[in-house]
Short mmCIF file of C-alpha atoms in Angstrom, two decimals:
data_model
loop_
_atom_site.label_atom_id
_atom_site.label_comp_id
_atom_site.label_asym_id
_atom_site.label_seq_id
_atom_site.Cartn_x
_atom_site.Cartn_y
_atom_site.Cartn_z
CA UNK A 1 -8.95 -17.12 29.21
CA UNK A 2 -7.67 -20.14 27.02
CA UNK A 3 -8.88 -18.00 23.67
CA UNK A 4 -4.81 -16.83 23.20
CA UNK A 5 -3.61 -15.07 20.30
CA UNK A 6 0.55 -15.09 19.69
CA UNK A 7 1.78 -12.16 18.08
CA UNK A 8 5.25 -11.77 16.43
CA UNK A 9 5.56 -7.52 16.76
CA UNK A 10 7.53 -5.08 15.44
CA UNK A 11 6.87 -4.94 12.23
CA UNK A 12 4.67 -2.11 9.94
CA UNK A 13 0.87 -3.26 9.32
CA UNK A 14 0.52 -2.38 5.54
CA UNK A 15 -2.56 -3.38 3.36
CA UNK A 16 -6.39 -2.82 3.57
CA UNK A 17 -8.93 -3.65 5.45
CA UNK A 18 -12.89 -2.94 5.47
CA UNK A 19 -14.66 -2.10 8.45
CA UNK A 20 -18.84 -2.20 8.11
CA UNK A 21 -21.78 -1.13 10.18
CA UNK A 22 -21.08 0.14 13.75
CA UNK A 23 -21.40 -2.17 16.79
CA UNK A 24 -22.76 1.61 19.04
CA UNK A 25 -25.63 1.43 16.47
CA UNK A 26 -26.47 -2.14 14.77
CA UNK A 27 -27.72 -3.71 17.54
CA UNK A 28 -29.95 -0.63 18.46
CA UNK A 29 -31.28 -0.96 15.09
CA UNK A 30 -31.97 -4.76 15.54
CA UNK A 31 -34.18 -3.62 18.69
CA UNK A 32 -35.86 -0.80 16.74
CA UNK A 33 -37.70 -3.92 14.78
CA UNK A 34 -39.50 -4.44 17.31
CA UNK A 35 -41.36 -1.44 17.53
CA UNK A 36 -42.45 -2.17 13.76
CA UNK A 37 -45.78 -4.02 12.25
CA UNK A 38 -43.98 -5.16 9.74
CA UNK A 39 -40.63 -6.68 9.22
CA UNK A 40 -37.27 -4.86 8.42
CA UNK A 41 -33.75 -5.35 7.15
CA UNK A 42 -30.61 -4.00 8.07
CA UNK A 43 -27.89 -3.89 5.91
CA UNK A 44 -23.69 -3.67 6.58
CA UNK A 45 -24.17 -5.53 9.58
CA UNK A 46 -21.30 -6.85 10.88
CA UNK A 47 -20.24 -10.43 12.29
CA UNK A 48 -19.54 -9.61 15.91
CA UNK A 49 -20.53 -11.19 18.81
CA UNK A 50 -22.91 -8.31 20.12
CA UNK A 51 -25.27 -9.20 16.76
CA UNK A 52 -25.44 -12.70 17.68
CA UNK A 53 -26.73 -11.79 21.63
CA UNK A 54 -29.41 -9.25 19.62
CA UNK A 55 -30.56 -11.81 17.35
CA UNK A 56 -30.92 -14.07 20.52
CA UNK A 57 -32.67 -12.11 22.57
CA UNK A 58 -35.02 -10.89 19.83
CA UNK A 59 -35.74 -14.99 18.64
CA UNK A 60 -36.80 -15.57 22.25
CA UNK A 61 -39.17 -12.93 22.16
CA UNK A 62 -40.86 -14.12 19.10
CA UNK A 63 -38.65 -12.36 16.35
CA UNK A 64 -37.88 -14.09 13.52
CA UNK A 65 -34.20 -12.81 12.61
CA UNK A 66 -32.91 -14.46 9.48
CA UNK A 67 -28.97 -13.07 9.57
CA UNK A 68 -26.64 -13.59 6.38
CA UNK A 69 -23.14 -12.72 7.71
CA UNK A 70 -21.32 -12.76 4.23
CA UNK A 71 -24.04 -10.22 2.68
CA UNK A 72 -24.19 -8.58 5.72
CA UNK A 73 -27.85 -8.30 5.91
CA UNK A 74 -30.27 -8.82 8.67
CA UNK A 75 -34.12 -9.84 8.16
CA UNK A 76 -36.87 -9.28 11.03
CA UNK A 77 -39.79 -9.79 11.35
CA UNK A 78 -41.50 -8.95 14.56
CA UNK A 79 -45.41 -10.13 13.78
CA UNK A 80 -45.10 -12.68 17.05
CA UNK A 81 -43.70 -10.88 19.57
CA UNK A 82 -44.41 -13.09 23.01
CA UNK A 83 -43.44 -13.33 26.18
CA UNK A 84 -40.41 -15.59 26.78
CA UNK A 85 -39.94 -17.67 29.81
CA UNK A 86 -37.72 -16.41 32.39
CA UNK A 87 -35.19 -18.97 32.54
CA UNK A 88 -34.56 -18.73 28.76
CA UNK A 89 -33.62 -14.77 29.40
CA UNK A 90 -31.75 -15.84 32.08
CA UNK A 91 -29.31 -17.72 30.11
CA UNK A 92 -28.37 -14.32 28.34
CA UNK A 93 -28.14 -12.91 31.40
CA UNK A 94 -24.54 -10.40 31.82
CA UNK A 95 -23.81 -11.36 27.87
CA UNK A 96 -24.52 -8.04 27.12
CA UNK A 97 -26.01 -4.39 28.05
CA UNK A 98 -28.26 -4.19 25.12
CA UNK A 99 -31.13 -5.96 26.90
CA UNK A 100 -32.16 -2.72 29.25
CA UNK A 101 -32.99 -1.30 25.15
CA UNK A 102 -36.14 -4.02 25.03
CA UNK A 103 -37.82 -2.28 27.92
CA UNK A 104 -39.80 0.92 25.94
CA UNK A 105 -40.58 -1.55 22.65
CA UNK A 106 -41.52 -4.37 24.69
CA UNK A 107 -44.15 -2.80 26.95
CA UNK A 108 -45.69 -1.01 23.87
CA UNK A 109 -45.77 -4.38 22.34
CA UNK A 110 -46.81 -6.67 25.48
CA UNK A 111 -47.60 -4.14 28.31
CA UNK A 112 -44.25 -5.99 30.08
CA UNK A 113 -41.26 -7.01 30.31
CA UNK A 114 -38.06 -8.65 31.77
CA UNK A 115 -34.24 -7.66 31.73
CA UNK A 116 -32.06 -10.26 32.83
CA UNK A 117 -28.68 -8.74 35.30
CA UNK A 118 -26.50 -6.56 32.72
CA UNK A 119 -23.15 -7.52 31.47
CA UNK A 120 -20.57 -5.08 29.06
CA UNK A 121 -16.61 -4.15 29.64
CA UNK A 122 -15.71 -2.82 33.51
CA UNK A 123 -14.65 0.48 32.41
CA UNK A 124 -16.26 2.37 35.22
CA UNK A 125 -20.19 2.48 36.74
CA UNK A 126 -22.78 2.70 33.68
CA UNK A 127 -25.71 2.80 35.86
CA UNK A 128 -28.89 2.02 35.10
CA UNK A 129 -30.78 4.75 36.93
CA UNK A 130 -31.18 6.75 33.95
CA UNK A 131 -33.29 4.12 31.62
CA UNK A 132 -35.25 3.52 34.74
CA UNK A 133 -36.43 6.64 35.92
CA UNK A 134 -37.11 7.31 32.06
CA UNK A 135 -39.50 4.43 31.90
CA UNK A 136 -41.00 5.06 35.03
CA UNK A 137 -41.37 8.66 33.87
CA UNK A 138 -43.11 7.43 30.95
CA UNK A 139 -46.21 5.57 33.35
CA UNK A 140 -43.77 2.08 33.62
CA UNK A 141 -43.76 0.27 36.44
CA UNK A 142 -40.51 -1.35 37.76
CA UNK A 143 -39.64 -3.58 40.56
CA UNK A 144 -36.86 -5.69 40.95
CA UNK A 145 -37.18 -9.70 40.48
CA UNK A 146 -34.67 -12.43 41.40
CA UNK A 147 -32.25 -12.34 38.20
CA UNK A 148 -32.80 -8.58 36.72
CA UNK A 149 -35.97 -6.32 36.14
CA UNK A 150 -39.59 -6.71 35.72
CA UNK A 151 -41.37 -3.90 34.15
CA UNK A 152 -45.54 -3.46 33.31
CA UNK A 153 -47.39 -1.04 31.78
CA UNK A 154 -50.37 -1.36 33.58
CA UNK A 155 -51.54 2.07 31.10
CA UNK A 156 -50.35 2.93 27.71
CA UNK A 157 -47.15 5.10 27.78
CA UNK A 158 -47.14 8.61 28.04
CA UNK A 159 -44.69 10.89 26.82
CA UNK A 160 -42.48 13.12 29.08
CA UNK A 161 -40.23 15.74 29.91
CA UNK A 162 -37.11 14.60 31.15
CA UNK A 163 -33.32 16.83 31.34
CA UNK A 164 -30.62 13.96 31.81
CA UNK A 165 -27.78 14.95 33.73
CA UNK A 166 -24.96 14.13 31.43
CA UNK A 167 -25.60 13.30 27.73
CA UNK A 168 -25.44 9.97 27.95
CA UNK A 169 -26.14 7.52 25.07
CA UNK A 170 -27.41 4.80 26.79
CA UNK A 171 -30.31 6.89 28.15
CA UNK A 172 -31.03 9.01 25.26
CA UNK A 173 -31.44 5.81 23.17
CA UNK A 174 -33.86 4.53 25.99
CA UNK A 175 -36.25 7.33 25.21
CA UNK A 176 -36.21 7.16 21.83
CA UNK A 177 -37.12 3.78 21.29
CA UNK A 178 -39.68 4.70 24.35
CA UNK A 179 -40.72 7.34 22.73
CA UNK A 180 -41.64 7.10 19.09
CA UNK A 181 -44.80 5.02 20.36
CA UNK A 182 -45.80 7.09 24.25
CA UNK A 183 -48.94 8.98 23.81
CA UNK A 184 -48.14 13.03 23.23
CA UNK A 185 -44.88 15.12 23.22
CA UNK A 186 -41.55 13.83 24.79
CA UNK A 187 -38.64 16.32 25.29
CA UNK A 188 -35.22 15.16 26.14
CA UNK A 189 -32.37 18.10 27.49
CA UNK A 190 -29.18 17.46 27.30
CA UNK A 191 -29.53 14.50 25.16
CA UNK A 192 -26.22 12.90 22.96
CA UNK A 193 -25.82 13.88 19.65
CA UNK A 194 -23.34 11.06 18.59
CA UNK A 195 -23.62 9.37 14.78
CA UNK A 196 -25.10 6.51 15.99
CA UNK A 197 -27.89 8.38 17.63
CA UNK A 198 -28.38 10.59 14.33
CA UNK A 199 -28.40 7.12 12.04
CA UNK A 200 -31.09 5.52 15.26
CA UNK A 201 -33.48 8.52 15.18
CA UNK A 202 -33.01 7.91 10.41
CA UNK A 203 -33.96 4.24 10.99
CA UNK A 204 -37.03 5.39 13.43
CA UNK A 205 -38.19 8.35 10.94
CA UNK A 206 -38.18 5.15 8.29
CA UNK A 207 -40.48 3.63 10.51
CA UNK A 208 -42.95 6.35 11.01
CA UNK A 209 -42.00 8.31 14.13
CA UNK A 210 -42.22 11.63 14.28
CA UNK A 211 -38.55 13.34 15.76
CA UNK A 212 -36.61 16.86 15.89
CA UNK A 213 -33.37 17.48 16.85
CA UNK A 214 -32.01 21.15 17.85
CA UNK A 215 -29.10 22.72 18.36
CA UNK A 216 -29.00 23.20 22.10
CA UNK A 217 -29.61 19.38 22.56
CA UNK A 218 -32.85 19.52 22.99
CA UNK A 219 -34.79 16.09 20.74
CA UNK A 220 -38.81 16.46 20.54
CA UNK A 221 -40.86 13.10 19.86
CA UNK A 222 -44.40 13.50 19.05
CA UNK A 223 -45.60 9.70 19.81
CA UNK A 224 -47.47 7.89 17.21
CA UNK A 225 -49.94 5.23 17.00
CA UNK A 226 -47.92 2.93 14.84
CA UNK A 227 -44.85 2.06 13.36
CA UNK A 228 -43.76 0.08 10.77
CA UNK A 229 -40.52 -2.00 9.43
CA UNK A 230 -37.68 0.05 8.18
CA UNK A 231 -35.02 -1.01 4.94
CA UNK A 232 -31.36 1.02 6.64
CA UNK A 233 -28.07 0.63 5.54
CA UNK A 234 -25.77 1.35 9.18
CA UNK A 235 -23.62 3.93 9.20
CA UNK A 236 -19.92 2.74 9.14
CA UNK A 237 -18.10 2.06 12.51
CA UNK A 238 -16.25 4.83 13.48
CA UNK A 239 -14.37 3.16 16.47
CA UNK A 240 -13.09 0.11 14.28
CA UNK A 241 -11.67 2.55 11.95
CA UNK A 242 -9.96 4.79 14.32
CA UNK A 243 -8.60 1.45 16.33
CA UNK A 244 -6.92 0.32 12.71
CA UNK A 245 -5.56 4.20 12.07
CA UNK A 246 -4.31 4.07 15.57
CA UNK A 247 -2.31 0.12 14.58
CA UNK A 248 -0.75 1.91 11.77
CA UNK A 249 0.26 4.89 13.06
CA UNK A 250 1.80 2.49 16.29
CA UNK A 251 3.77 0.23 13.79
CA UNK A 252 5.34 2.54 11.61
CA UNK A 253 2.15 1.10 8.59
CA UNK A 254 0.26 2.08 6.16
CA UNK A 255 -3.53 1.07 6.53
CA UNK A 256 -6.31 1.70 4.06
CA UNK A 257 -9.68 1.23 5.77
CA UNK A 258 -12.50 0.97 3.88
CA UNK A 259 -15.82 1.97 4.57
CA UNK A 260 -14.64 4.66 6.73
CA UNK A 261 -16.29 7.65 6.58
CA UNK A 262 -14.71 11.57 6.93
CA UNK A 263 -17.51 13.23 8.41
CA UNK A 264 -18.14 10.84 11.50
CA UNK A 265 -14.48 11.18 12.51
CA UNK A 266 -13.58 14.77 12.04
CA UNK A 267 -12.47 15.06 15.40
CA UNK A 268 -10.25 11.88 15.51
CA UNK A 269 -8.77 13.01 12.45
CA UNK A 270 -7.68 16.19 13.54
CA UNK A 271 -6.13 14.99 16.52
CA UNK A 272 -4.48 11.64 14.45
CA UNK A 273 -2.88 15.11 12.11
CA UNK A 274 -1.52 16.88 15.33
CA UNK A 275 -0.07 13.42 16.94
CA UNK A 276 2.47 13.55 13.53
CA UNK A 277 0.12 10.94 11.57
CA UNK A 278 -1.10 11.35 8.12
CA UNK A 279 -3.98 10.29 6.09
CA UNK A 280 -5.54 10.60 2.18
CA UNK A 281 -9.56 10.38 2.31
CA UNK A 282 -11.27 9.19 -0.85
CA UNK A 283 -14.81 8.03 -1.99
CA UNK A 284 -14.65 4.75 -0.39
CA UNK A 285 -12.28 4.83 2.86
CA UNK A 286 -9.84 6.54 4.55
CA UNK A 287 -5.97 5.46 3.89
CA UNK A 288 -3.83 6.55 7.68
CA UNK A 289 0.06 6.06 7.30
CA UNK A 290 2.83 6.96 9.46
CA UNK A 291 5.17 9.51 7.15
CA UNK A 292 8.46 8.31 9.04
CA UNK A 293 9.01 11.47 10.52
CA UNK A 294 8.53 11.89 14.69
CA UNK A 295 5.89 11.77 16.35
CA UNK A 296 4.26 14.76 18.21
CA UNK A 297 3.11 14.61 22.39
CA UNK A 298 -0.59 16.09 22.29
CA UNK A 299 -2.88 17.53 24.90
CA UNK A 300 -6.43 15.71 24.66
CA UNK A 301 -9.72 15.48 26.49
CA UNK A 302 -12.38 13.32 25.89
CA UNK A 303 -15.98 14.12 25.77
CA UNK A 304 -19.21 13.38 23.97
CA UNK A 305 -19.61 14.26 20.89
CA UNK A 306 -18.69 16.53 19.13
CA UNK A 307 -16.17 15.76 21.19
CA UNK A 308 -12.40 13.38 21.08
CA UNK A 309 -14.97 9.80 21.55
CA UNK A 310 -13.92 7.99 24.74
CA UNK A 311 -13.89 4.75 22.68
CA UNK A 312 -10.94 6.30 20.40
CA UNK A 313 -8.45 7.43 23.24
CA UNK A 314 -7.53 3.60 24.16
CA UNK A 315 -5.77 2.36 20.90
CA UNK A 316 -4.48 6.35 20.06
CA UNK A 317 -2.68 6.26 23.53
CA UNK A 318 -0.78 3.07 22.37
CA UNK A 319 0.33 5.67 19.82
CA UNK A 320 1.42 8.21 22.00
CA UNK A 321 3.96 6.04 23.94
CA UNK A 322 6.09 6.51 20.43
CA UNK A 323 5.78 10.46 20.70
CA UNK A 324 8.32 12.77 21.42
CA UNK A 325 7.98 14.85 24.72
CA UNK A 326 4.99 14.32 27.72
CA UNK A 327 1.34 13.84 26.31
CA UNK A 328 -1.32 14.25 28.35
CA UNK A 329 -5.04 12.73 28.41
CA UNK A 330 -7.78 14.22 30.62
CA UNK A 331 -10.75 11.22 30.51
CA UNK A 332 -14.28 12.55 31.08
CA UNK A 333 -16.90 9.94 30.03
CA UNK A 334 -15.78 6.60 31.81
CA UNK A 335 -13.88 7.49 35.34
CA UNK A 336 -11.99 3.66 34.77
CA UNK A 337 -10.86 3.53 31.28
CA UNK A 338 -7.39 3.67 32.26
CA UNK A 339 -7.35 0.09 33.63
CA UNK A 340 -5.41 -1.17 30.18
CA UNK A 341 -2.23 1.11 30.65
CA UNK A 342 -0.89 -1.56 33.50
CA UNK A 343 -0.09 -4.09 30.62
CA UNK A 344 1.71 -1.72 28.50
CA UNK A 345 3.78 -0.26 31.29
CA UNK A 346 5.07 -3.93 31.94
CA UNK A 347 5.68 -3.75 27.79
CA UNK A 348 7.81 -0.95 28.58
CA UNK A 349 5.58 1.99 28.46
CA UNK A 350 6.06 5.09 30.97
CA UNK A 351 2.62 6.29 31.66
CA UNK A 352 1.67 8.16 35.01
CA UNK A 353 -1.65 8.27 35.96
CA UNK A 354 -3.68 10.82 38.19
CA UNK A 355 -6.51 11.35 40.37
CA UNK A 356 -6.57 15.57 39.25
CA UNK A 357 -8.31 16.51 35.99
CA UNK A 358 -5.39 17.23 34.05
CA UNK A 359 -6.86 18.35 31.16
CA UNK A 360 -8.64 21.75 30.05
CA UNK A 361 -11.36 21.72 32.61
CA UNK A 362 -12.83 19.85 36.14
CA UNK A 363 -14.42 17.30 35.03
CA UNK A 364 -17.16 14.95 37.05
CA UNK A 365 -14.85 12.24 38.13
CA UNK A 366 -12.26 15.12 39.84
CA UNK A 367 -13.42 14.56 43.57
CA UNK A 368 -14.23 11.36 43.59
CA UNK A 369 -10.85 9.84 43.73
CA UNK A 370 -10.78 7.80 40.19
CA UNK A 371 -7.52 7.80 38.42
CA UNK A 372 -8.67 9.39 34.96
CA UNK A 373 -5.59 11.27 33.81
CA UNK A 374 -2.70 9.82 32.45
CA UNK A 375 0.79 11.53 31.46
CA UNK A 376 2.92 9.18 28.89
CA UNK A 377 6.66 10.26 28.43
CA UNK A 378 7.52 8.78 25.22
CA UNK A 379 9.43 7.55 23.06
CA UNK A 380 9.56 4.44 24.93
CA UNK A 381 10.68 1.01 23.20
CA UNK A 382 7.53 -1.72 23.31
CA UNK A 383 8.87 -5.00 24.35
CA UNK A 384 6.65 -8.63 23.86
CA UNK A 385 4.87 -9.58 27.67
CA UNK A 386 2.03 -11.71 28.52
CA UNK A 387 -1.11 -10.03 28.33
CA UNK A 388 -5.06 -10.41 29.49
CA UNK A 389 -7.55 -8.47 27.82
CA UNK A 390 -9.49 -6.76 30.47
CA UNK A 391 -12.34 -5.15 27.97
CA UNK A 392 -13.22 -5.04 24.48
CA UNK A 393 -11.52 -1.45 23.24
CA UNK A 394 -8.57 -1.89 26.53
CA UNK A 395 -8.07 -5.74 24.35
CA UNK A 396 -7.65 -3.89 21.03
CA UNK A 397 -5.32 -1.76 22.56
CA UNK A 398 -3.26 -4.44 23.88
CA UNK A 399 -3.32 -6.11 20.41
CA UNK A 400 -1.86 -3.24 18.74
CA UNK A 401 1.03 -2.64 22.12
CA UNK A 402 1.52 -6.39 21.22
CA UNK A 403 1.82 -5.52 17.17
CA UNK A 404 4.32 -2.94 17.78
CA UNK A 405 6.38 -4.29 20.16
CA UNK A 406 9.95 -6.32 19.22
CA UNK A 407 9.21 -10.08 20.17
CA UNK A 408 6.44 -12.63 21.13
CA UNK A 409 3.44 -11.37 23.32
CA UNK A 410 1.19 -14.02 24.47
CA UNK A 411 -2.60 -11.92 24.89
CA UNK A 412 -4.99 -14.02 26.57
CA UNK A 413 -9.31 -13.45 26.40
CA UNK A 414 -8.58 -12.58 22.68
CA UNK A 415 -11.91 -13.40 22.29
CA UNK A 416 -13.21 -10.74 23.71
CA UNK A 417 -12.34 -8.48 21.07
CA UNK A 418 -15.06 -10.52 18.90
CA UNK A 419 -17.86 -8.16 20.50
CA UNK A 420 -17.27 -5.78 18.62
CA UNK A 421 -14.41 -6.21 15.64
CA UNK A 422 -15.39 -8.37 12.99
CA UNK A 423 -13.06 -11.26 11.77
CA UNK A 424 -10.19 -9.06 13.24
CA UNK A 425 -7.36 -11.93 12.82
CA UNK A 426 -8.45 -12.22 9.17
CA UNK A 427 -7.78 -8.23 8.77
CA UNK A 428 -4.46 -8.49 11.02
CA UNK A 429 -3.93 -11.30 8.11
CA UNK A 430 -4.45 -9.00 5.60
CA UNK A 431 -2.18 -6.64 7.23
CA UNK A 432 0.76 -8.74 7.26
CA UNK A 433 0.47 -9.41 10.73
CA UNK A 434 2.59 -12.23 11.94
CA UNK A 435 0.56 -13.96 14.95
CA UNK A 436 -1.46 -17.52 15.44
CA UNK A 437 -4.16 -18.21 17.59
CA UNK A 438 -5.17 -20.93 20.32
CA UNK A 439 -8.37 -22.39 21.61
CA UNK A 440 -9.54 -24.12 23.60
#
């Protein structure tokens, strides 16, 4: 918790920034390789810590990844995919969620495999029962080992019919990459429709797979013998873009963000027009600007998509504590995400928060006693504190609280926002952002 980043608020963020590929999706992408008899690139990747743990994981199973951050390009080549030892996954072990992806590829490749224990932010249970009962499902065998999860396919995979019971993205990206390469027809209900799932399913089309989507969220695989490498360029990341709309909009600034993209944030931007905030959309990005006048109190939900994204309601509710009037947000998709609001009440923030489902309709965290409403009364003044970063989009949240408010805040675990924001100080730079950093 040494990583500290002092930040000199309460002034307007004005300038431009670019945001490239999306975290949600890049280091799916990265896995897909593996699938492939040939080796891929992936292009607009960005330099975030969740790349390095892919590229990491993939070397130790034999992949070749040749990664030029500056060009933001990533090379594969999977034609010596092994078996690693066990104490060399280990070391990887709770870095990251991504490894429980490797399971489907790896067992088509090498008929096994092994998943160290899971890391990610503690926003609320993401349980793993979903990927497993798809694999096993499929003809995989798992049994827990001392460290994480051994799984064999003692028989080629064979594809499935499986109905999820929530859309989640995890899962549906589990039987995709599972999928493409089982024997016969798959069928996935209820399956997420997110961007990063559409851009997946474009990168595994590259490769050879065979995949429909309908309307009803129903996605059909018919499994094919082989795949092979893919040449993508990753779709923009939504969630960066909407966490830098979100700074300006808190500061009273101006922020042109390039690279973002209209269509994958129709929703946010709806919501960012009703809050009071403005924004002019060209060819290449997305300028968001506060217009000086006040702020409105909103009613929001999240959901999947096509939904308000779980992932954008952190950094917008920094926003909201400058509305006028009560806003209220109902949180379906993670039953904890409301764990960041503590630091910004000590900031000065009034935010209530609530076991009910506040918002439009019962949700599946409303009997089970998890505080996932909050009410924010606003305007309320932001004033510097001392602040730990508790998870990587809670962090960013905190960053901007800390950016808006009048003094000095001291956030600590700044590093944790490298997961997934590339060479953020060098945009808050940019920005006009008056902060430094410490290390240790």
């Amino acid at each position: 918790m040494a990583d500290m980043l002092y930040v000199d608020g309460g002034n307007p963020l004005h300038g431009e920034i670019t945001v490239r590929g999306a975290k949600n999706f890049v280091s799916k992408a990265m896995v897909a390789a593996l699938l492939g008899e040939g080796p891929s690139e992936l292009r607009n990747v960005p330099k975030i810590r969740d790349v390095q743990v892919v590229s990491e994981l993939l070397e130790l199973h034999g992949v070749h990844v040749r990664y030029c951050p500056e060009a933001g390009v990533v090379e594969l080549d999977p034609c010596n995919v092994r078996t690693p030892m066990v104490a060399d996954v280990d070391t990887l072990a709770g870095a990251s969620r991504i490894p429980i992806l490797f399971c489907g590829p790896l067992l088509h490749r090498l008929g096994e495999a092994f998943i160290p224990d899971l890391g990610g932010c503690a926003i609320g249970g993401r349980p793993i029962d979903f990927h497993l009962e798809i694999l096993r499902q499929f003809g995989a065998e798992v049994d827990k080992a001392e460290g994480g999860i051994r799984l064999s396919a003692p028989e080629p995979l064979r594809g499935t019919k499986i109905a999820l019971p929530y859309p989640s993205v995890g899962a549906t990206e589990q039987l995709l990459l599972t999928a493409v390469r089982a024997e016969g027809i798959t069928e996935l209900s209820n399956a997420a429709i997110e961007p990063e799932i559409a851009d997946l399913i474009n990168v595994l089309q590259k490769m050879g797979a065979i995949i429909s989507v309908d309307t009803d969220r129903v996605i059909r695989i018919e499994g094919v013998q082989r795949l092979v490498g893919y040449t993508h360029t990753a779709l923009p990341d939504r969630i960066e873009a909407a966490s830098w709309a979100s700074a300006a909009l808190a500061t009273g600034g101006d922020v042109y963000v390039r690279g973002a993209r209209q269509a994958d944030m129709t929703t946010f931007l709806n919501t960012f027009r009703k809050v009071g905030g403005e924004f002019v959309i060209d060819d290449h990005g997305i300028s968001f600007f506060h217009p000086g006048a006040d702020l409105h109190s909103i009613h929001l939900e999240t959901d999947v998509h096509p939904g308000f994204m779980t992932d954008w309601q952190q950094p917008l509710v920094v926003a909201l504590t400058q509305a006028t009037g009560l806003s209220i947000v109902h949180e379906t998709v993670y039953e904890k995400r409301f764990g960041f609001v503590s630091a910004l009440e000590s900031m000065g923030a009034t935010i209530q928060l609530y076991r009910e489902c506040l918002g439009g309709h019962a949700c599946r965290f409303g009997q089970r006693n998890f505080y996932h409403s909050a009410v924010i009364f606003g305007p309320t003044p932001l004033s510097a504190a001392d602040i730990v970063v508790p998870d990587l989009r809670g962090g960013f949240s905190h960053l901007i609280a800390a950016l808006a408010a009048k003094g000095q805040s001291a956030v600590r675990g700044i590093s944790l926002i490298d997961r997934g924001y590339e060479r953020f100080t060098d945009k808050l730079a940019a920005l006009g952002a008056q902060f430094s950093r410490e290390t240790s």
